[in-house]
Amino acid sequence: MRLLQIIMPVLRNYYIAMTVLLQQLFRRSSPLPVLPQRNGKVAIVTGGARGIGFHTAKHLARLGMHVIIVGNNESDGRQAVTRIQQDTLHEKVEFLFCDLASMKSIRNCVRNFKAKNLDLHVLVNNAGVMLEPEGKTEDGFEKHFGINYLSHFLLTRLLLDTLRKSGTNDFNARVVTVSSATHFTGKVNLEDLQSSHCYSSHGAYAQSKLALVLFTYHLQHLLTVDGSYVTANVVDPGVVNTDLYKNLCYLGSFLKWMTGWLLLKSAEEGASTSIYSSVSPDLEGIGGCYLYNGERIKSADVSYNIELQKKLWTESCKMAVLPVSS
Ligand SMILES: NC(=O)c1ccc[n+]([C@@H]2O[C@H](COP(=O)([O-])OP(=O)(O)OC[C@H]3O[C@@H](n4cnc5c(N)ncnc54)[C@H](OP(=O)(O)O)[C@@H]3O)[C@@H](O)[C@H]2O)c1
Ligand SMILES: *[C@@H]1O[C@H](CO)[C@@H](O)[C@H](O)[C@H]1NC(C)=O
């Protein structure tokens, strides 16, 4: 029984990854349409120092945005800033330190951001970890749950007032959250969100990515109800060649090395749906969508469960020590 609980999430994740890879064999990624300049608008990209986040940050800078990379490695972050400044000849790129495994650090980061007195037009919740061995964040949450999901829940909630102030009827502010096809295999178990009953790194990753979809839909619901000029969408980048796979087993790493060049998207290709969702006029005023290859598709059935969305929201407020209303 216990063995099954460990093996099933692995098989489900590999199955999903294989189906996506097969699709990518025929269609790697759709090219980005020409996007409008967004001079002077402000964007935050978590995990923007590497991988998909780096290319997202770089493209937004190229469109004239003031880009703030949020990350937990000061030297990597500063290097990424310099690279983007050199590549885009755009000065307004900066780094803000934030360890998403620490609520104190997230609150500090938001305080530092707010001290700059800037607007915020785009928040890209991109950072993430995968296949981490069992472990806890500073606040005692399971790592995938804490770093991928709860940190972004807290960050978004703390920045929502700035997003609301910055959005207008013509230019809604946008929250873009990076999930994954793995969410299709995920289960959100409200009785055991910290996976303490039977830990599976595959299961914990999938849960965190499903939680991000549920979060986005409920957030959009609340934003619609109070008439805010802010929209929330969630994206799936595909299977992308990044350091996210650093914890893959030997066999997995070998297969990735053999076939990666053919099947995996480059980090730049992987960033395209995040970029599209952050600035495309097609999505002006539109929220509550799950996007893949620049198109709206259906997410897992369970992600549309309104009761589950609400319960997860309420639980998350408690865990992040926030009032339930937004
Ligand atoms: N690659 C794929 O195939 C794929 C597929 C589906 C979804 N995604 C999602 O895409 C997003 C980006 O991943 P990626 O593929 O670009 O992986 P990546 O290259 O490993 O980038 C992840 C980023 O998150 C940051 N991060 C991790 N832990 C952090 C923490 N505690 N505090 C602050 N930042 C932290 C990392 O910073 P450090 O290096 O400093 O830790 C890094 O910049 C993730 O949410 C991932 O789940 C990726
Ligand atoms: C930051 O990343 C570099 C490699 O990119 C690594 O050598 C260094 O130890 C990291 N620093 C911290 C504080 O994790």
PDB file of N, CA, C and O in Angstrom, residues 118-142:
ATOM      1  N   LEU A 118       6.958  52.393  -6.170  1.00  0.00           N
ATOM      2  CA  LEU A 118       6.684  52.143  -7.586  1.00  0.00           C
ATOM      3  C   LEU A 118       5.280  51.568  -7.733  1.00  0.00           C
ATOM      4  O   LEU A 118       4.712  51.038  -6.782  1.00  0.00           O
ATOM      5  N   ASP A 119       4.727  51.652  -8.947  1.00  0.00           N
ATOM      6  CA  ASP A 119       3.524  50.899  -9.266  1.00  0.00           C
ATOM      7  C   ASP A 119       3.927  49.440  -9.477  1.00  0.00           C
ATOM      8  O   ASP A 119       5.125  49.118  -9.520  1.00  0.00           O
ATOM      9  N   LEU A 120       2.945  48.577  -9.641  1.00  0.00           N
ATOM     10  CA  LEU A 120       3.243  47.203 -10.034  1.00  0.00           C
ATOM     11  C   LEU A 120       2.182  46.760 -11.034  1.00  0.00           C
ATOM     12  O   LEU A 120       1.003  46.654 -10.697  1.00  0.00           O
ATOM     13  N   HIS A 121       2.623  46.522 -12.274  1.00  0.00           N
ATOM     14  CA  HIS A 121       1.663  46.173 -13.334  1.00  0.00           C
ATOM     15  C   HIS A 121       1.633  44.687 -13.649  1.00  0.00           C
ATOM     16  O   HIS A 121       0.621  44.184 -14.111  1.00  0.00           O
ATOM     17  N   VAL A 122       2.760  44.020 -13.414  1.00  0.00           N
ATOM     18  CA  VAL A 122       2.818  42.587 -13.712  1.00  0.00           C
ATOM     19  C   VAL A 122       3.587  41.868 -12.606  1.00  0.00           C
ATOM     20  O   VAL A 122       4.707  42.251 -12.273  1.00  0.00           O
ATOM     21  N   LEU A 123       2.965  40.857 -12.039  1.00  0.00           N
ATOM     22  CA  LEU A 123       3.665  39.994 -11.078  1.00  0.00           C
ATOM     23  C   LEU A 123       3.729  38.600 -11.667  1.00  0.00           C
ATOM     24  O   LEU A 123       2.685  37.982 -11.930  1.00  0.00           O
ATOM     25  N   VAL A 124       4.944  38.108 -11.920  1.00  0.00           N
ATOM     26  CA  VAL A 124       5.084  36.750 -12.460  1.00  0.00           C
ATOM     27  C   VAL A 124       5.568  35.824 -11.335  1.00  0.00           C
ATOM     28  O   VAL A 124       6.709  35.915 -10.880  1.00  0.00           O
ATOM     29  N   ASN A 125       4.667  34.973 -10.883  1.00  0.00           N
ATOM     30  CA  ASN A 125       4.985  33.987  -9.843  1.00  0.00           C
ATOM     31  C   ASN A 125       5.613  32.779 -10.521  1.00  0.00           C
ATOM     32  O   ASN A 125       4.929  31.837 -10.905  1.00  0.00           O
ATOM     33  N   ASN A 126       6.929  32.835 -10.695  1.00  0.00           N
ATOM     34  CA  ASN A 126       7.608  31.838 -11.520  1.00  0.00           C
ATOM     35  C   ASN A 126       8.498  30.854 -10.752  1.00  0.00           C
ATOM     36  O   ASN A 126       8.633  29.714 -11.163  1.00  0.00           O
ATOM     37  N   ALA A 127       9.097  31.300  -9.655  1.00  0.00           N
ATOM     38  CA  ALA A 127      10.116  30.464  -8.999  1.00  0.00           C
ATOM     39  C   ALA A 127       9.542  29.119  -8.581  1.00  0.00           C
ATOM     40  O   ALA A 127       8.351  28.987  -8.311  1.00  0.00           O
ATOM     41  N   GLY A 128      10.402  28.128  -8.546  1.00  0.00           N
ATOM     42  CA  GLY A 128       9.930  26.826  -8.102  1.00  0.00           C
ATOM     43  C   GLY A 128      11.054  25.831  -7.918  1.00  0.00           C
ATOM     44  O   GLY A 128      12.172  26.031  -8.393  1.00  0.00           O
ATOM     45  N   VAL A 129      10.748  24.771  -7.189  1.00  0.00           N
ATOM     46  CA  VAL A 129      11.678  23.663  -7.015  1.00  0.00           C
ATOM     47  C   VAL A 129      10.941  22.374  -7.354  1.00  0.00           C
ATOM     48  O   VAL A 129       9.716  22.322  -7.324  1.00  0.00           O
ATOM     49  N   MET A 130      11.710  21.341  -7.711  1.00  0.00           N
ATOM     50  CA  MET A 130      11.085  20.060  -8.064  1.00  0.00           C
ATOM     51  C   MET A 130      11.916  18.893  -7.545  1.00  0.00           C
ATOM     52  O   MET A 130      13.146  18.974  -7.504  1.00  0.00           O
ATOM     53  N   LEU A 131      11.232  17.829  -7.166  1.00  0.00           N
ATOM     54  CA  LEU A 131      11.868  16.597  -6.711  1.00  0.00           C
ATOM     55  C   LEU A 131      12.873  16.830  -5.583  1.00  0.00           C
ATOM     56  O   LEU A 131      13.960  16.256  -5.566  1.00  0.00           O
ATOM     57  N   GLU A 132      12.482  17.686  -4.660  1.00  0.00           N
ATOM     58  CA  GLU A 132      13.317  17.921  -3.484  1.00  0.00           C
ATOM     59  C   GLU A 132      13.137  16.746  -2.524  1.00  0.00           C
ATOM     60  O   GLU A 132      12.019  16.257  -2.340  1.00  0.00           O
ATOM     61  N   PRO A 133      14.240  16.322  -1.896  1.00  0.00           N
ATOM     62  CA  PRO A 133      14.078  15.315  -0.846  1.00  0.00           C
ATOM     63  C   PRO A 133      13.210  15.888   0.278  1.00  0.00           C
ATOM     64  O   PRO A 133      13.113  17.116   0.404  1.00  0.00           O
ATOM     65  N   GLU A 134      12.591  15.022   1.041  1.00  0.00           N
ATOM     66  CA  GLU A 134      11.684  15.483   2.089  1.00  0.00           C
ATOM     67  C   GLU A 134      12.373  16.527   2.969  1.00  0.00           C
ATOM     68  O   GLU A 134      13.503  16.335   3.412  1.00  0.00           O
ATOM     69  N   GLY A 135      11.701  17.636   3.194  1.00  0.00           N
ATOM     70  CA  GLY A 135      12.297  18.686   4.006  1.00  0.00           C
ATOM     71  C   GLY A 135      11.308  19.815   4.213  1.00  0.00           C
ATOM     72  O   GLY A 135      10.243  19.837   3.596  1.00  0.00           O
ATOM     73  N   LYS A 136      11.664  20.731   5.096  1.00  0.00           N
ATOM     74  CA  LYS A 136      10.731  21.798   5.452  1.00  0.00           C
ATOM     75  C   LYS A 136      11.314  23.186   5.178  1.00  0.00           C
ATOM     76  O   LYS A 136      12.522  23.373   5.173  1.00  0.00           O
ATOM     77  N   THR A 137      10.430  24.142   4.958  1.00  0.00           N
ATOM     78  CA  THR A 137      10.856  25.530   4.854  1.00  0.00           C
ATOM     79  C   THR A 137      11.096  26.064   6.269  1.00  0.00           C
ATOM     80  O   THR A 137      10.797  25.377   7.256  1.00  0.00           O
ATOM     81  N   GLU A 138      11.583  27.290   6.337  1.00  0.00           N
ATOM     82  CA  GLU A 138      11.854  27.907   7.633  1.00  0.00           C
ATOM     83  C   GLU A 138      10.631  27.890   8.549  1.00  0.00           C
ATOM     84  O   GLU A 138      10.752  27.768   9.757  1.00  0.00           O
ATOM     85  N   ASP A 139       9.441  27.994   7.931  1.00  0.00           N
ATOM     86  CA  ASP A 139       8.216  28.063   8.730  1.00  0.00           C
ATOM     87  C   ASP A 139       7.573  26.697   8.945  1.00  0.00           C
ATOM     88  O   ASP A 139       6.436  26.610   9.407  1.00  0.00           O
ATOM     89  N   GLY A 140       8.275  25.645   8.522  1.00  0.00           N
ATOM     90  CA  GLY A 140       7.796  24.298   8.801  1.00  0.00           C
ATOM     91  C   GLY A 140       6.839  23.728   7.764  1.00  0.00           C
ATOM     92  O   GLY A 140       6.141  22.757   8.042  1.00  0.00           O
ATOM     93  N   PHE A 141       6.800  24.317   6.570  1.00  0.00           N
ATOM     94  CA  PHE A 141       5.962  23.747   5.517  1.00  0.00           C
ATOM     95  C   PHE A 141       6.794  22.843   4.615  1.00  0.00           C
ATOM     96  O   PHE A 141       7.985  23.098   4.403  1.00  0.00           O
ATOM     97  N   GLU A 142       6.129  21.820   4.081  1.00  0.00           N
ATOM     98  CA  GLU A 142       6.803  20.921   3.140  1.00  0.00           C
ATOM     99  C   GLU A 142       7.363  21.792   2.006  1.00  0.00           C
ATOM    100  O   GLU A 142       6.723  22.747   1.557  1.00  0.00           O
TER     101      GLU A 142
END
